Structure formats: structure tokens, C-alpha cells
Amino acid sequence: IFVGRVADQFLYGAGALDPLAIVAAPVVLALVAATATYLPARRASRVDPVRALRAE
């Protein structure tokens, strides 16, 4: 909700070719993707490869 309100303040009335909108959208998507993949990647990097292969 907070992010939506902040985005609304920055992008209210922005056109399709607004430079802020063009830059902000990929940056926000990259941050969301990095945040969503960080914890699973960290857990996967701590697994011993030999143990994981033996389990399969």
C-alpha cells in the first residue's frame, strides 16, 4: 500500500513517454525480482552438493 501511494505521487499524470516512468518501471521490477530470489538462492547456496546429489 505504501509503495502504491509513493508511486502514485511520482507517476500521477505521467504520459507513456515520461522519462521517470520509463526508468522507474524497470528499476522497481528489478528490485522486486532481486528481493524475491535472494532468500531461495541463499538457501540453495548453503546446501552441500554431494549430499544433494546423494539424496536424488
PDB file of C-alpha atoms in Angstrom:
ATOM      1  CA  ILE A   1       0.000   0.000   0.000  1.00  0.00           C
ATOM      2  CA  PHE A   2       2.825   2.369   0.890  1.00  0.00           C
ATOM      3  CA  VAL A   3       4.665   1.686  -2.360  1.00  0.00           C
ATOM      4  CA  GLY A   4       1.472   2.254  -4.317  1.00  0.00           C
ATOM      5  CA  ARG A   5       0.957   5.649  -2.723  1.00  0.00           C
ATOM      6  CA  VAL A   6       4.558   6.676  -3.358  1.00  0.00           C
ATOM      7  CA  ALA A   7       4.342   5.511  -6.972  1.00  0.00           C
ATOM      8  CA  ASP A   8       1.076   7.388  -7.377  1.00  0.00           C
ATOM      9  CA  GLN A   9       2.728  10.616  -6.243  1.00  0.00           C
ATOM     10  CA  PHE A  10       5.596  10.201  -8.694  1.00  0.00           C
ATOM     11  CA  LEU A  11       3.634   8.911 -11.671  1.00  0.00           C
ATOM     12  CA  TYR A  12       0.312  10.775 -11.405  1.00  0.00           C
ATOM     13  CA  GLY A  13      -0.463  12.270 -14.790  1.00  0.00           C
ATOM     14  CA  ALA A  14       2.628  10.747 -16.385  1.00  0.00           C
ATOM     15  CA  GLY A  15       2.439  10.064 -20.086  1.00  0.00           C
ATOM     16  CA  ALA A  16       3.621   6.923 -21.840  1.00  0.00           C
ATOM     17  CA  LEU A  17       6.895   8.592 -22.823  1.00  0.00           C
ATOM     18  CA  ASP A  18       7.639  10.189 -19.459  1.00  0.00           C
ATOM     19  CA  PRO A  19      11.344   9.577 -18.666  1.00  0.00           C
ATOM     20  CA  LEU A  20      10.642   8.961 -14.970  1.00  0.00           C
ATOM     21  CA  ALA A  21       8.107   6.258 -15.795  1.00  0.00           C
ATOM     22  CA  ILE A  22      10.430   4.669 -18.350  1.00  0.00           C
ATOM     23  CA  VAL A  23      13.287   4.475 -15.834  1.00  0.00           C
ATOM     24  CA  ALA A  24      11.259   3.721 -12.707  1.00  0.00           C
ATOM     25  CA  ALA A  25       9.358   0.696 -14.038  1.00  0.00           C
ATOM     26  CA  PRO A  26      12.403  -1.491 -14.838  1.00  0.00           C
ATOM     27  CA  VAL A  27      14.167  -0.418 -11.647  1.00  0.00           C
ATOM     28  CA  VAL A  28      11.181  -1.352  -9.488  1.00  0.00           C
ATOM     29  CA  LEU A  29      10.773  -4.672 -11.311  1.00  0.00           C
ATOM     30  CA  ALA A  30      14.475  -5.472 -10.869  1.00  0.00           C
ATOM     31  CA  LEU A  31      14.301  -4.700  -7.149  1.00  0.00           C
ATOM     32  CA  VAL A  32      11.235  -6.887  -6.704  1.00  0.00           C
ATOM     33  CA  ALA A  33      12.859  -9.751  -8.628  1.00  0.00           C
ATOM     34  CA  ALA A  34      16.107  -9.477  -6.658  1.00  0.00           C
ATOM     35  CA  THR A  35      14.238  -9.423  -3.367  1.00  0.00           C
ATOM     36  CA  ALA A  36      12.072 -12.405  -4.318  1.00  0.00           C
ATOM     37  CA  THR A  37      15.032 -14.545  -5.382  1.00  0.00           C
ATOM     38  CA  TYR A  38      17.553 -13.645  -2.691  1.00  0.00           C
ATOM     39  CA  LEU A  39      16.400 -15.950   0.119  1.00  0.00           C
ATOM     40  CA  PRO A  40      15.860 -19.079  -2.012  1.00  0.00           C
ATOM     41  CA  ALA A  41      19.226 -18.556  -3.708  1.00  0.00           C
ATOM     42  CA  ARG A  42      20.934 -18.109  -0.372  1.00  0.00           C
ATOM     43  CA  ARG A  43      19.389 -21.326   0.974  1.00  0.00           C
ATOM     44  CA  ALA A  44      20.380 -23.221  -2.171  1.00  0.00           C
ATOM     45  CA  SER A  45      23.963 -21.986  -1.956  1.00  0.00           C
ATOM     46  CA  ARG A  46      24.340 -23.415   1.550  1.00  0.00           C
ATOM     47  CA  VAL A  47      23.411 -26.975   0.549  1.00  0.00           C
ATOM     48  CA  ASP A  48      26.294 -29.426   0.256  1.00  0.00           C
ATOM     49  CA  PRO A  49      26.334 -30.540  -3.418  1.00  0.00           C
ATOM     50  CA  VAL A  50      27.406 -34.100  -2.586  1.00  0.00           C
ATOM     51  CA  ARG A  51      24.589 -34.522  -0.082  1.00  0.00           C
ATOM     52  CA  ALA A  52      22.053 -33.112  -2.548  1.00  0.00           C
ATOM     53  CA  LEU A  53      23.189 -35.489  -5.303  1.00  0.00           C
ATOM     54  CA  ARG A  54      23.063 -38.497  -2.996  1.00  0.00           C
ATOM     55  CA  ALA A  55      19.519 -37.612  -1.958  1.00  0.00           C
ATOM     56  CA  GLU A  56      18.383 -37.781  -5.572  1.00  0.00           C
TER      57      GLU A  56
END
